[in-house]
Tab-separated table of C-alpha atoms and ligand atoms in Angstrom:
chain	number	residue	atom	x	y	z
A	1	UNK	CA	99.908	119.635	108.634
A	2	UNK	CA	96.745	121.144	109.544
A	3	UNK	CA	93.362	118.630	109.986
A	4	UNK	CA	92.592	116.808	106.773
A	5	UNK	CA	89.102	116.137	107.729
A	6	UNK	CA	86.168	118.492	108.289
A	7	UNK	CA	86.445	120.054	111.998
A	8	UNK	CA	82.472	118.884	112.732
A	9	UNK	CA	83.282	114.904	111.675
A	10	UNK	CA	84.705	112.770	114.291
A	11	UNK	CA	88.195	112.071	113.536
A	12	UNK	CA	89.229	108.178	114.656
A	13	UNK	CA	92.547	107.958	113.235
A	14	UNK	CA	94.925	110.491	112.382
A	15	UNK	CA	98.161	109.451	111.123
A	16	UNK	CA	101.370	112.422	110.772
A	17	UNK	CA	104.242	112.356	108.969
A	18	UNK	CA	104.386	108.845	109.235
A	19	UNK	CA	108.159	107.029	107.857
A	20	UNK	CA	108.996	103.536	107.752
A	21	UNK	CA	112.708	102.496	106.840
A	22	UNK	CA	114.153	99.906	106.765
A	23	UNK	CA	117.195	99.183	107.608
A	24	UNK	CA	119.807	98.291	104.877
A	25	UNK	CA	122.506	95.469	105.817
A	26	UNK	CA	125.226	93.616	104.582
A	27	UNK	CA	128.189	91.594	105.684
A	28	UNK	CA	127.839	87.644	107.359
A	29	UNK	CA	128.929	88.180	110.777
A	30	UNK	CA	129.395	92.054	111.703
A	31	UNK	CA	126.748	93.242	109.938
A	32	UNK	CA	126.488	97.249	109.046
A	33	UNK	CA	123.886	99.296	107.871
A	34	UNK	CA	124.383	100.684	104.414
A	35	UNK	CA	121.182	101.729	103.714
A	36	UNK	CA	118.069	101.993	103.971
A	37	UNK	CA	114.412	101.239	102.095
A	38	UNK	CA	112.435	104.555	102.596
A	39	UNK	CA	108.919	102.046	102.415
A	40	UNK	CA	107.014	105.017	103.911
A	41	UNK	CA	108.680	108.361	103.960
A	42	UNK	CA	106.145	110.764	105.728
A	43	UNK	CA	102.629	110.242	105.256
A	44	UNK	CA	99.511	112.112	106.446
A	45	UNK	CA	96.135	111.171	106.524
A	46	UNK	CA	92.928	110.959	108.595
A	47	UNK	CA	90.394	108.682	108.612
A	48	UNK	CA	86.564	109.786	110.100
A	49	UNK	CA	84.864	107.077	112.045
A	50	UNK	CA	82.295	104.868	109.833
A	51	UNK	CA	83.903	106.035	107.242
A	52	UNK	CA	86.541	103.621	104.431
A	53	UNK	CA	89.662	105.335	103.273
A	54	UNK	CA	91.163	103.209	100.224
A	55	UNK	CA	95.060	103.287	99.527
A	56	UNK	CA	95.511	102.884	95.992
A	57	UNK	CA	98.711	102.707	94.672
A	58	UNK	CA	101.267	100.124	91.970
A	59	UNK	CA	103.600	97.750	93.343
A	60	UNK	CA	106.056	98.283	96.167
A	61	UNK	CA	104.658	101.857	96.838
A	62	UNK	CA	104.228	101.077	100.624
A	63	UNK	CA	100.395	100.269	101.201
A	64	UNK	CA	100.900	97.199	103.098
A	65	UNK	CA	104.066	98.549	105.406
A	66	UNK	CA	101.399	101.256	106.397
A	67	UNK	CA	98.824	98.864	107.415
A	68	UNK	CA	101.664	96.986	109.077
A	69	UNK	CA	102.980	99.899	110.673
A	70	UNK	CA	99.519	101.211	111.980
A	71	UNK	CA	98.446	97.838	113.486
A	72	UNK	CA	102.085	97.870	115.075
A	73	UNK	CA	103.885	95.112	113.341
A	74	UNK	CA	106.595	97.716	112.853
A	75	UNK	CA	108.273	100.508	115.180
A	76	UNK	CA	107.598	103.328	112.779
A	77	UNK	CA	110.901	105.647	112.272
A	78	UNK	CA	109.259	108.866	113.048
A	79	UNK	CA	105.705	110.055	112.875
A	80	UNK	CA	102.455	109.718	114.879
A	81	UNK	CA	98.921	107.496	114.404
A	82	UNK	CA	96.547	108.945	116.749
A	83	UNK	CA	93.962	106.511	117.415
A	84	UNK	CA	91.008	108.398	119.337
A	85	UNK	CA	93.930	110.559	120.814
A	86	UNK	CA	96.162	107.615	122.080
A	87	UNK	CA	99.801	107.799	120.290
A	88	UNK	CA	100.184	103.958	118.560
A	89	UNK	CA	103.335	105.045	117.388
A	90	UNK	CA	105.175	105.005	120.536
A	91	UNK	CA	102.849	102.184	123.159
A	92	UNK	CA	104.326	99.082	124.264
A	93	UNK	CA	103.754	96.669	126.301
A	94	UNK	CA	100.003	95.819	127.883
A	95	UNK	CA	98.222	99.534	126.084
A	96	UNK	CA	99.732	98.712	122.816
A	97	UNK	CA	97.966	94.799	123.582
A	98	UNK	CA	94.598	96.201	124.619
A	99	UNK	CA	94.711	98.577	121.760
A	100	UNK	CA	95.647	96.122	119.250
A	101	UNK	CA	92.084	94.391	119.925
A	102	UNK	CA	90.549	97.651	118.972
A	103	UNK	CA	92.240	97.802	115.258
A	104	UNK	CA	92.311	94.138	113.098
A	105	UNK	CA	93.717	93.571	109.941
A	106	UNK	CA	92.303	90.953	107.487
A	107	UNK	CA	95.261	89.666	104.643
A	108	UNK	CA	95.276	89.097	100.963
A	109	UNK	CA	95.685	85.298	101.117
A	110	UNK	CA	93.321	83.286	102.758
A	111	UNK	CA	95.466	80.664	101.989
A	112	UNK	CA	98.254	81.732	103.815
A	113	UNK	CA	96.356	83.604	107.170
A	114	UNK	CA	94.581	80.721	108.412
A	115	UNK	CA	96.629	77.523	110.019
A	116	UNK	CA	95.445	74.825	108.003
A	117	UNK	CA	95.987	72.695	111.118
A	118	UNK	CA	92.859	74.011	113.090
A	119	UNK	CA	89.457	73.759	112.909
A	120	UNK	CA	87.490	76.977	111.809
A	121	UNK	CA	85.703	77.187	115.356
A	122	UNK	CA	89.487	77.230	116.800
A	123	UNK	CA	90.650	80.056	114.279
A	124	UNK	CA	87.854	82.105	114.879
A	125	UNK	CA	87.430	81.654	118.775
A	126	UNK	CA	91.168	81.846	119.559
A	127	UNK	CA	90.915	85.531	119.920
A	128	UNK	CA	88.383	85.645	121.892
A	129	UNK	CA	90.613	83.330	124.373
A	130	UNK	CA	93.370	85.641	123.632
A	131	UNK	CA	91.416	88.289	125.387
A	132	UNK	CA	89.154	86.027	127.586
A	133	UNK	CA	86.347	87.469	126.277
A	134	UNK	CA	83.790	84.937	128.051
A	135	UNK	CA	83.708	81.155	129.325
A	136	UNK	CA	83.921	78.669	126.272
A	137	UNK	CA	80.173	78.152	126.123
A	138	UNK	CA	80.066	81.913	125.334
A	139	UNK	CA	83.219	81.680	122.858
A	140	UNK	CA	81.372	79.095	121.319
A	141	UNK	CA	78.014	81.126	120.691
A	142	UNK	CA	79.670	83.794	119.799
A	143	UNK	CA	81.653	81.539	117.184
A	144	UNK	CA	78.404	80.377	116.016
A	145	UNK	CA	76.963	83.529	115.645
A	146	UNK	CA	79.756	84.873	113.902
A	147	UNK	CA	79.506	82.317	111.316
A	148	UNK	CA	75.810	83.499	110.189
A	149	UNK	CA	77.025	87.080	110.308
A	150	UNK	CA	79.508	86.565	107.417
A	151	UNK	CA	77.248	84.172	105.744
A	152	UNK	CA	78.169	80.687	106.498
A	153	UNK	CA	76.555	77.785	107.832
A	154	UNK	CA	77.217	77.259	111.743
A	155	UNK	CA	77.626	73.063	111.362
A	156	UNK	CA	80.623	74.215	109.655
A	157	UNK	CA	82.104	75.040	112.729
A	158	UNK	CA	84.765	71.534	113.262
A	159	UNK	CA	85.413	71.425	109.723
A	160	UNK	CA	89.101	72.672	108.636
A	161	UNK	CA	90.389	75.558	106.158
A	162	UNK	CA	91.250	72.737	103.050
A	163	UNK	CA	87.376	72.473	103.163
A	164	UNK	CA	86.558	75.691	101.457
A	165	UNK	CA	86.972	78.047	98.363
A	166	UNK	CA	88.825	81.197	98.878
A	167	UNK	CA	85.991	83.376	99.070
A	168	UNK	CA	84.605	80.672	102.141
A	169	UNK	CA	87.996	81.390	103.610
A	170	UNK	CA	87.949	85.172	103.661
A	171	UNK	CA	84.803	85.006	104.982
A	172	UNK	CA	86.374	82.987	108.079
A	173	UNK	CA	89.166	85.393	108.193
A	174	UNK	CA	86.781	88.200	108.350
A	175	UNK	CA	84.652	86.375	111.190
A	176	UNK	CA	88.237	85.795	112.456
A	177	UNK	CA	89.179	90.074	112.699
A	178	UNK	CA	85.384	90.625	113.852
A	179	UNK	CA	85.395	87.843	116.956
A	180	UNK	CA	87.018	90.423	119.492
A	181	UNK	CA	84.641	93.437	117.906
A	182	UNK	CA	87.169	96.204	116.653
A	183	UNK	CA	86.747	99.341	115.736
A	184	UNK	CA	88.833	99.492	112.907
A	185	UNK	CA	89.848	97.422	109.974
A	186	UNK	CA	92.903	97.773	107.576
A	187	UNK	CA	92.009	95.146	104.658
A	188	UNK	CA	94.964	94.597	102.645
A	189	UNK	CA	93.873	93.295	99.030
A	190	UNK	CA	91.385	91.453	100.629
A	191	UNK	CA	89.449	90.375	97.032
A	192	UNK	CA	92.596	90.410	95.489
A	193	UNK	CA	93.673	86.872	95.453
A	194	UNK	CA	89.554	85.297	94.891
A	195	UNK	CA	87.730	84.546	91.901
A	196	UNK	CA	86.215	87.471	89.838
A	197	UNK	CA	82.621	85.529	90.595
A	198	UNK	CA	83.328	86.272	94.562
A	199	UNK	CA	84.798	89.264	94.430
A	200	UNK	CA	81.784	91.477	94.845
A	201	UNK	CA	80.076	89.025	97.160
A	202	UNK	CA	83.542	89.696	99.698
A	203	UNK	CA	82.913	92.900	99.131
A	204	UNK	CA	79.285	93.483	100.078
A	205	UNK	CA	80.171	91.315	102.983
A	206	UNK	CA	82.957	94.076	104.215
A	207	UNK	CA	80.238	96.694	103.731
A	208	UNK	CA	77.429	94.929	104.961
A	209	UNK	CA	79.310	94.604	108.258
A	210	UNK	CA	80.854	98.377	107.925
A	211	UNK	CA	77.035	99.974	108.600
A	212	UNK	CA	75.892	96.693	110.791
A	213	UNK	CA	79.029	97.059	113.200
A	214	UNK	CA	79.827	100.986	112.279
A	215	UNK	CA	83.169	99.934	111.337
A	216	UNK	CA	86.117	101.888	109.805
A	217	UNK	CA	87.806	100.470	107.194
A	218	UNK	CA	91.358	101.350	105.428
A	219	UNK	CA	90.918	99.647	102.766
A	220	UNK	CA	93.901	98.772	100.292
A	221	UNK	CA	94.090	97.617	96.289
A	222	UNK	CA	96.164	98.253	93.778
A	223	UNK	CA	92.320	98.073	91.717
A	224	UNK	CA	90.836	101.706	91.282
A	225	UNK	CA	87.588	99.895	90.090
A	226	UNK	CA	87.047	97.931	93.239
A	227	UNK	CA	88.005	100.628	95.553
A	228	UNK	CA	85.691	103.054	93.715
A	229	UNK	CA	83.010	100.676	95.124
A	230	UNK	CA	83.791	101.175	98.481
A	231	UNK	CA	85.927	103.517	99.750
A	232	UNK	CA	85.022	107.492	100.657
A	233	UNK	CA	87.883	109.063	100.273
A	234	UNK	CA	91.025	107.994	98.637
A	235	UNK	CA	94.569	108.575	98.803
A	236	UNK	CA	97.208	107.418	95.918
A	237	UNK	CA	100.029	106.298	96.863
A	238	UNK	CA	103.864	106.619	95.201
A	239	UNK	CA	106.882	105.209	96.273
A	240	UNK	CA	106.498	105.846	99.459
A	241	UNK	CA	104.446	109.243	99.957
A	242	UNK	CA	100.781	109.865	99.426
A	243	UNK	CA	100.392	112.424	96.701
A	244	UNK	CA	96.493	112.697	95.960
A	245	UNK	CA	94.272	112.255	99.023
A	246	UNK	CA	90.196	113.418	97.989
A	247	UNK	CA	86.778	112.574	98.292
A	248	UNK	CA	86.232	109.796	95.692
A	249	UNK	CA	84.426	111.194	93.215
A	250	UNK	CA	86.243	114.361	93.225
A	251	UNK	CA	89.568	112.167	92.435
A	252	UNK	CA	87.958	110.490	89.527
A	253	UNK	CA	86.791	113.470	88.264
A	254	UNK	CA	89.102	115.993	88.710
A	255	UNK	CA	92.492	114.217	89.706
A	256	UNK	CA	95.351	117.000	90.858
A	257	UNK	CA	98.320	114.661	90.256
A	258	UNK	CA	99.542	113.011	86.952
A	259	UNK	CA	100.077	109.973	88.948
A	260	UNK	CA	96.339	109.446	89.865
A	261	UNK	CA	95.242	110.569	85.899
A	262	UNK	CA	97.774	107.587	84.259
A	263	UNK	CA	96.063	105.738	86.978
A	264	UNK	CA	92.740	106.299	86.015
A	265	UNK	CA	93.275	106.177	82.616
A	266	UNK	CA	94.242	102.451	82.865
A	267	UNK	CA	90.669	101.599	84.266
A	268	UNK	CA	87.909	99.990	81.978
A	269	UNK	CA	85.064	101.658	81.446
A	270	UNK	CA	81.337	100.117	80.347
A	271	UNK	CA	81.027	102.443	78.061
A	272	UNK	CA	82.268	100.695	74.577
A	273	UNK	CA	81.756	104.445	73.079
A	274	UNK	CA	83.695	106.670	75.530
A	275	UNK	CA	86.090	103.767	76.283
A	276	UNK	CA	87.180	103.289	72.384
A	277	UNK	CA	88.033	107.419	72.269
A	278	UNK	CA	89.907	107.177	75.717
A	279	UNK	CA	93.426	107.683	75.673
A	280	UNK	CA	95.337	105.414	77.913
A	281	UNK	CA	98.608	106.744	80.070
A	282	UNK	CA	101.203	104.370	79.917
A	283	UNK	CA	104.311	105.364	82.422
A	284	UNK	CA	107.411	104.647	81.060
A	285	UNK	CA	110.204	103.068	82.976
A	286	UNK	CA	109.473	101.275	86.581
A	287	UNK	CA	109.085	102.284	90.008
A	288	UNK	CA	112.503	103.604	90.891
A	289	UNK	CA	113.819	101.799	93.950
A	290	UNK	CA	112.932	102.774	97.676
A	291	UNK	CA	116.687	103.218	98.642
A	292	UNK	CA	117.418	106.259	96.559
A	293	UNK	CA	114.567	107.964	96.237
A	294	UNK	CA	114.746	110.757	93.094
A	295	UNK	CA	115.258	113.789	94.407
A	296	UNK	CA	112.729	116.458	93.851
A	297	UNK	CA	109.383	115.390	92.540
A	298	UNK	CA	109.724	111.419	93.725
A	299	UNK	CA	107.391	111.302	90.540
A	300	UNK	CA	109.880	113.052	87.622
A	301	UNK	CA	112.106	110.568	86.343
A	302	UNK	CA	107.980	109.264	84.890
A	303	UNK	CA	105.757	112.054	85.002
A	304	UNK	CA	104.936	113.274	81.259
A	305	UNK	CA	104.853	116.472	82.743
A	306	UNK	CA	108.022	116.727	83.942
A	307	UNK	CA	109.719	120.320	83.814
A	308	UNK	CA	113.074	121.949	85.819
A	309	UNK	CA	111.727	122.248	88.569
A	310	UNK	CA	110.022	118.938	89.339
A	311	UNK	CA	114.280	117.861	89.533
A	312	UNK	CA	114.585	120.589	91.834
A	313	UNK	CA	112.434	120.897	94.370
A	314	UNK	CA	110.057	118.759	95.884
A	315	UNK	CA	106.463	119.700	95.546
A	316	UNK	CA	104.433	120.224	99.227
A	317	UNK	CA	101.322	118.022	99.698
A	318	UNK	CA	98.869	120.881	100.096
A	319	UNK	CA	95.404	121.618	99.695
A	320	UNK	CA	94.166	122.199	96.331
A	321	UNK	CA	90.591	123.696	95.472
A	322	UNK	CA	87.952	121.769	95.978
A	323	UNK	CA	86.835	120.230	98.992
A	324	UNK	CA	89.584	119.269	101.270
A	325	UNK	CA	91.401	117.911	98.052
A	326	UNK	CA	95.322	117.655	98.491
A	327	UNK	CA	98.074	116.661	95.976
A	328	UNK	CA	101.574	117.203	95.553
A	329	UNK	CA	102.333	118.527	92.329
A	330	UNK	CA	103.848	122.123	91.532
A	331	UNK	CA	101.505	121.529	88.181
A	332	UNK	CA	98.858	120.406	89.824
A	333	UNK	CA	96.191	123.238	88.259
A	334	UNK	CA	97.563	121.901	84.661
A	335	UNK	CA	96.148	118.431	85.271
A	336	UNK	CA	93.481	117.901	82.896
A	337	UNK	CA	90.509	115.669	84.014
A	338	UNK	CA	89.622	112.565	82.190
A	339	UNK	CA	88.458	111.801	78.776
A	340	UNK	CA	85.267	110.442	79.925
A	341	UNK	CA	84.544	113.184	82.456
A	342	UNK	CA	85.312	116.289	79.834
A	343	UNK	CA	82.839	113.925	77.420
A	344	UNK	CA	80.006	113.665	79.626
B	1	ATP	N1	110.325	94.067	106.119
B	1	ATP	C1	110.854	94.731	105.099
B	1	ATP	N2	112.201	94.934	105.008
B	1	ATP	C2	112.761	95.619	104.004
B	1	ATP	N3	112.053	96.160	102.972
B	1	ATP	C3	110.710	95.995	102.991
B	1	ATP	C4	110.043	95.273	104.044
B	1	ATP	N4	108.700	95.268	103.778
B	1	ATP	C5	108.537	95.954	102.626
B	1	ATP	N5	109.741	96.384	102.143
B	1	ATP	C6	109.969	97.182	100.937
B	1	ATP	O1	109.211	98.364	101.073
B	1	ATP	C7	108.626	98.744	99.835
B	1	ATP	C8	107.119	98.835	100.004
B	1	ATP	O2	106.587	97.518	100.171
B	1	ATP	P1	105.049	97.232	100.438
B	1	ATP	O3	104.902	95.776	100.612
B	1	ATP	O4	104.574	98.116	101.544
B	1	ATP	O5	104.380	97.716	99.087
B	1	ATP	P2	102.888	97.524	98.552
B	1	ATP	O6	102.432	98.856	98.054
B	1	ATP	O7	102.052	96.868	99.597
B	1	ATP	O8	103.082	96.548	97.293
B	1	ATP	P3	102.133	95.369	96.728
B	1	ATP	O9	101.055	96.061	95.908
B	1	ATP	O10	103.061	94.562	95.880
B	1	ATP	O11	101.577	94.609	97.889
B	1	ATP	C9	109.056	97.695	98.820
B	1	ATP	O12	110.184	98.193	98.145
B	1	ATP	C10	109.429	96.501	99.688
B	1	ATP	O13	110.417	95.716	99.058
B	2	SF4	S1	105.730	118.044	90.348
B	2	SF4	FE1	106.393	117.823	88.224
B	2	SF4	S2	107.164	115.737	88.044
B	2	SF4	FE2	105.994	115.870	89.920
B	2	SF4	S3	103.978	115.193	89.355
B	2	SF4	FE3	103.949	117.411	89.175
B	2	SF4	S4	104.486	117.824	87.051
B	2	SF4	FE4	105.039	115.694	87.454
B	3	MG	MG1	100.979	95.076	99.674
């Protein structure tokens, strides 16, 4: 695929044909492979530097297995992530480890990230050790200083992560991913699992830090609303491929794929008027599973627009009009915008 970014930008991350299977097994004691869960089955996208991609996308689609895959949890099946030109996809050893400081991922459950049995200081230092990023009166400064950055008070510093409300612990999570200052951040659901009220103070936080630190973000939800707030582009996700990637406005107001509309259609909107005409998409049926994928359009066995030839073949991710717009949909020109765009 040819660059998905303007040539002038300054691509940090581009990621080809990226698949993630896994491996299928059964049996106790030989066990065989007799199968296998196509979580990300050749995705493209770039990402410019400063800039926040969000991954949108329902349940089980294969957001988080990207992020994972990226940040090289996983050894991808095929496919490339150049980061500034270096290959993630295939580094082991000591580059993959002095890369890995360069991209940090911050979790969904602030609960479940931080090790209840250390102090916040520890948590948030212990990367900095990792990397030996100073003597431990400078780890401790830094620690300090951290804490103000994300908002929190530095006599916090000995307390321990029962102490504080999830929103207090995302913020120490975030401190956390900043301590060994990275370049890039994948944030998987990172307001998902707080408190409406904090939502929106996590996320000025993230974007606060984004212009402070000229961070890139991939940023993931299954929430169109919150990722309206802060992403630049965005690409939707379905089982397992990425079949709408646009600027962000552009996808809310002219989406290419049925996917994205039924999508859209299922997010409020302020206005009681326009949102009492709107017509909401409901897809029938559920996600069909990862280990046989429909053949064709991934998208048929739900899409309302379904004809022959979405059983048939399967529809090439390719540029649509519009600026650097992409979808794969043989109908994608049929694809009416929203109610409350054609109203305006
Ligand atoms: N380690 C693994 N081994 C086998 N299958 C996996 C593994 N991790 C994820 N999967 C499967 O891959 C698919 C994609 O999962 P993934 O967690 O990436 O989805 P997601 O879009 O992040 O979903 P959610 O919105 O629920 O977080 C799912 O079918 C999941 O069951
Ligand atoms: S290719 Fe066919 S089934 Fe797939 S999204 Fe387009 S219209 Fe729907
Ligand atoms: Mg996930």
């Amino acid at each position: 695929m040819a660059t998905i970014t303007e040539p002038q930008t300054k691509t940090l991350l581009e990621v080809r044909d990226l698949k993630m299977h896994f491996p299928l097994k059964r049996g106790i004691i030989f066990q065989r492979t007799v199968g296998h869960v196509h979580a990300v089955d050749g995705v493209s996208f770039d990402i410019e530097r400063g800039q926040t991609l969000g991954l949108v996308g329902e349940s089980g689609s294969g957001k988080t297995t990207i992020g994972r895959t990226i940040i090289r949890l996983y050894q991808p099946t095929s496919g490339s992530i150049l980061f500034e030109n270096t290959d993630l996809a295939n580094l082991e050893g000591d580059p993959l480890w002095r890369m890995r400081r360069r991209v940090q991922m911050i979790f969904q459950d602030p609960y479940a990230s931080l090790n209840p049995r250390f102090t916040i200081g520890s948590l948030i230092a212990e990367p900095m050790h990792i990397y030996k990023l100073g003597s431990a009166k400078e780890i401790r400064d830094r620690t300090v200083e951290l804490l103000r950055v994300v908002g929190l008070r530095p006599e916090y510093i000995d307390r321990y992560p029962h102490e504080f409300s999830g929103g207090q612990r995302q913020r120490i999570a975030v401190a956390r991913a900043l301590s060994i200052n990275p370049e890039f951040i994948i944030a998987d659901e990172p307001v998902s699992a707080l408190d409406v009220s904090v939502r929106a103070q996590v996320l000025n936080l993230l974007q606060r830090l984004q212009r402070q630190f000229d961070l890139t973000y991939l940023f993931v939800s299954h929430d169109l609303s919150v990722v309206r707030h802060v992403a630049d582009r965005i690409a939707v996700m379905y089982l397992g491929k990425i079949v709408e990637l646009a600027d962000r406005d552009e996808l809310y107001r002219t989406p290419r794929h049925p996917y994205t509309k039924a999508l859209l259609s299922a997010v409020p909107i302020p206005d009681p008027q326009i949102e009492k005409k709107r017509q909401r998409i409901i897809l029938s049926g559920d996600l069909p599973s990862p280990i046989n994928v429909p053949r064709g359009c991934r998208f048929h066995t739900r899409c309302p627009m379904a004809q022959d030839i979405c059983r048939q073949e399967e529809p090439l991710f390719e540029r649509k009009e519009g600026r650097l717009h992409y979808a794969a949909c043989h109908f994608a020109e049929k694809v009416s915008p929203p109610a409350e765009v054609t109203e305006q």
